[in-house]
Short mmCIF file of C-alpha atoms in Angstrom, two decimals:
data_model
loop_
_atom_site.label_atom_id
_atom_site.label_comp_id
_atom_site.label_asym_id
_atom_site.label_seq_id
_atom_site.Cartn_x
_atom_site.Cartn_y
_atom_site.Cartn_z
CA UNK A 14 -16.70 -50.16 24.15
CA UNK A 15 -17.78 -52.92 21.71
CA UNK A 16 -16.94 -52.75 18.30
CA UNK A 17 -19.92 -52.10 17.11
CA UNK A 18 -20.48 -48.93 19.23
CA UNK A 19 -17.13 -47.70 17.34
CA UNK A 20 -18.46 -47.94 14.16
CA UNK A 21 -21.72 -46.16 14.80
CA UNK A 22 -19.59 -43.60 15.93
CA UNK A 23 -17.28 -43.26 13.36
CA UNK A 24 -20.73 -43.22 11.10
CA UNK A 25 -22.10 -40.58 12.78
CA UNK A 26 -18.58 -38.43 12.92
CA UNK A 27 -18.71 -38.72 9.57
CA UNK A 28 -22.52 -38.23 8.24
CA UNK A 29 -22.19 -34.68 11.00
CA UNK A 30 -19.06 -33.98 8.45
CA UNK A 31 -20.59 -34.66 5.25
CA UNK A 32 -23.59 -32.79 6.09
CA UNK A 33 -21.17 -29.19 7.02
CA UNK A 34 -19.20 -29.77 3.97
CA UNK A 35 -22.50 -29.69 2.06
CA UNK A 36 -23.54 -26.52 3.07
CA UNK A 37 -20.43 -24.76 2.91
CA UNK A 38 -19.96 -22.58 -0.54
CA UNK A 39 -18.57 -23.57 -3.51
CA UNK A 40 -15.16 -22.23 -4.10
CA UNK A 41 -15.07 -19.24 -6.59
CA UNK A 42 -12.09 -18.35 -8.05
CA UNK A 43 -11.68 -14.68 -9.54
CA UNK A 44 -8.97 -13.90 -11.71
CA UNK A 45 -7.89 -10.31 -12.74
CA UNK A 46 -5.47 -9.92 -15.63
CA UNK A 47 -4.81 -6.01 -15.33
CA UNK A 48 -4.53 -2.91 -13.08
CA UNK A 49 -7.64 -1.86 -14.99
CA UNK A 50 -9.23 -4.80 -14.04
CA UNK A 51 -8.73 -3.97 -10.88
CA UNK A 52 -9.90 -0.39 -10.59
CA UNK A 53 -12.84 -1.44 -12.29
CA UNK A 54 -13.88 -1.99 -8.78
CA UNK A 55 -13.74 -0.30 -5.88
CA UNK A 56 -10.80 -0.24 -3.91
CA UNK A 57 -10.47 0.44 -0.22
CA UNK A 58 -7.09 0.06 2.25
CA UNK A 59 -5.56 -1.39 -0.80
CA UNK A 60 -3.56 -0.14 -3.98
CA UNK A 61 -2.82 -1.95 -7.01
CA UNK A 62 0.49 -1.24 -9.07
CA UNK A 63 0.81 -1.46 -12.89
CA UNK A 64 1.43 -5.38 -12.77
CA UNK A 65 -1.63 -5.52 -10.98
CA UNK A 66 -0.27 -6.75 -7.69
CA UNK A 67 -2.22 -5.57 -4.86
CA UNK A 68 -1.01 -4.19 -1.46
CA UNK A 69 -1.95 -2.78 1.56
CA UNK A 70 -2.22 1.27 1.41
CA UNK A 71 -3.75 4.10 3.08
CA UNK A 72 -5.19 6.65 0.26
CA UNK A 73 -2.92 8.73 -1.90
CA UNK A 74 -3.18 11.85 -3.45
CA UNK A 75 -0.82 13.73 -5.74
CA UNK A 76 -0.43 17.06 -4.22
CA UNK A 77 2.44 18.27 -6.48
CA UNK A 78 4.60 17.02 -9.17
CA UNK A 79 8.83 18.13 -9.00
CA UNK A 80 11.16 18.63 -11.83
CA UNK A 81 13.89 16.64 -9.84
CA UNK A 82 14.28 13.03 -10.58
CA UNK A 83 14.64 11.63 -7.03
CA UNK A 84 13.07 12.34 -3.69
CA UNK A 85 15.05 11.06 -0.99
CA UNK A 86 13.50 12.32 2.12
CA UNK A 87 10.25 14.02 3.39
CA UNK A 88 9.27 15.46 6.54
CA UNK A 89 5.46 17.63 7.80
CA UNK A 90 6.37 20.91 8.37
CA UNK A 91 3.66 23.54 8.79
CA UNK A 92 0.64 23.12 5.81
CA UNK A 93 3.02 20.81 3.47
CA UNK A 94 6.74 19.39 3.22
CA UNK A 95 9.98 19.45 3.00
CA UNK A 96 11.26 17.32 0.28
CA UNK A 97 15.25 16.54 0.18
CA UNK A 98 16.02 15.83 -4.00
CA UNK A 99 18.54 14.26 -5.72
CA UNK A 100 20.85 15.51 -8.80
CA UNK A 101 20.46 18.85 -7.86
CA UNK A 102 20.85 18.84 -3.60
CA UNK A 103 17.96 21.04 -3.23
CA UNK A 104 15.36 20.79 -0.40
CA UNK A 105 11.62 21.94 -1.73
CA UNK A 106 8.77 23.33 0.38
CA UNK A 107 5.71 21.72 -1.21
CA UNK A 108 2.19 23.19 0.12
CA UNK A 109 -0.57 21.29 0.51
CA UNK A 110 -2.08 23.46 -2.40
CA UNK A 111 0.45 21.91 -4.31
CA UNK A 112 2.60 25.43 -4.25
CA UNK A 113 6.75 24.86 -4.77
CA UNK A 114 9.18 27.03 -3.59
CA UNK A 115 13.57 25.80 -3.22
CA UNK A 116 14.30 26.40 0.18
CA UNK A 117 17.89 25.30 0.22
CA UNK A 118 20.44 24.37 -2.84
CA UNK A 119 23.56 22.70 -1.34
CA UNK A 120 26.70 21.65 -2.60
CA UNK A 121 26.10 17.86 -2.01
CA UNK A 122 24.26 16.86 -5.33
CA UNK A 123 21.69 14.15 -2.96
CA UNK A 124 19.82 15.04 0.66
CA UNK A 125 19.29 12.21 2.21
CA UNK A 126 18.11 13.51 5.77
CA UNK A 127 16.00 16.11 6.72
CA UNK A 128 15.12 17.29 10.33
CA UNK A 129 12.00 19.73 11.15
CA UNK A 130 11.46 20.99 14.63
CA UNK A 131 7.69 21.80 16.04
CA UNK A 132 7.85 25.12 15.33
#
């Protein structure tokens, strides 16, 4: 190849290059400063904390609210959960209408575990 078959080349490579980068869009940046920033919008397969940092999430709704400081494990059973609590070693049935009922109070002031069979 002679030389000058090179450089047309190279000018062509690199007109084809400048011509895509001139139709691409401008960068936009978008800055947030808030969580209510945030849910100004519309969210969807995301959640945003009260630092504003987003993550991944499938939707959440409050069903019920406990008097027990910690919940430490949570299993389906039947039309709710079973919540094991902390401080108090209780485990709570919570109903998807938000109804509370103790099911167990142990000794052990934490439940860590809970198992619920099919049935």
């Amino acid at each position: 190849m002679s030389r000058s078959l090179h450089l047309r080349s190279l000018a062509l490579a690199l007109a084809a290059t400048s011509a895509t980068a001139a139709l691409a869009a401008p960068v936009r940046l978008i800055q947030t400063q808030s969580q209510a920033d945030f849910l100004a919008g519309t969210l969807d397969g995301v959640s945003v904390d009260e630092r504003g940092v987003l993550a991944l999430a499938d939707r959440a709704d409050r069903v019920a609210a406990i008097e027990e400081p910690f919940a430490f494990a949570l299993v389906p059973v039947g039309e709710g959960w079973a919540i094991g609590t902390g401080d108090a070693g209780r485990v709570l049935a919570i109903g998807r209408d938000g109804a509370r009922r103790v099911i167990f109070e142990g000794e052990a002031s934490y439940v860590f575990a809970l198992w619920a069979d099919p049935d």
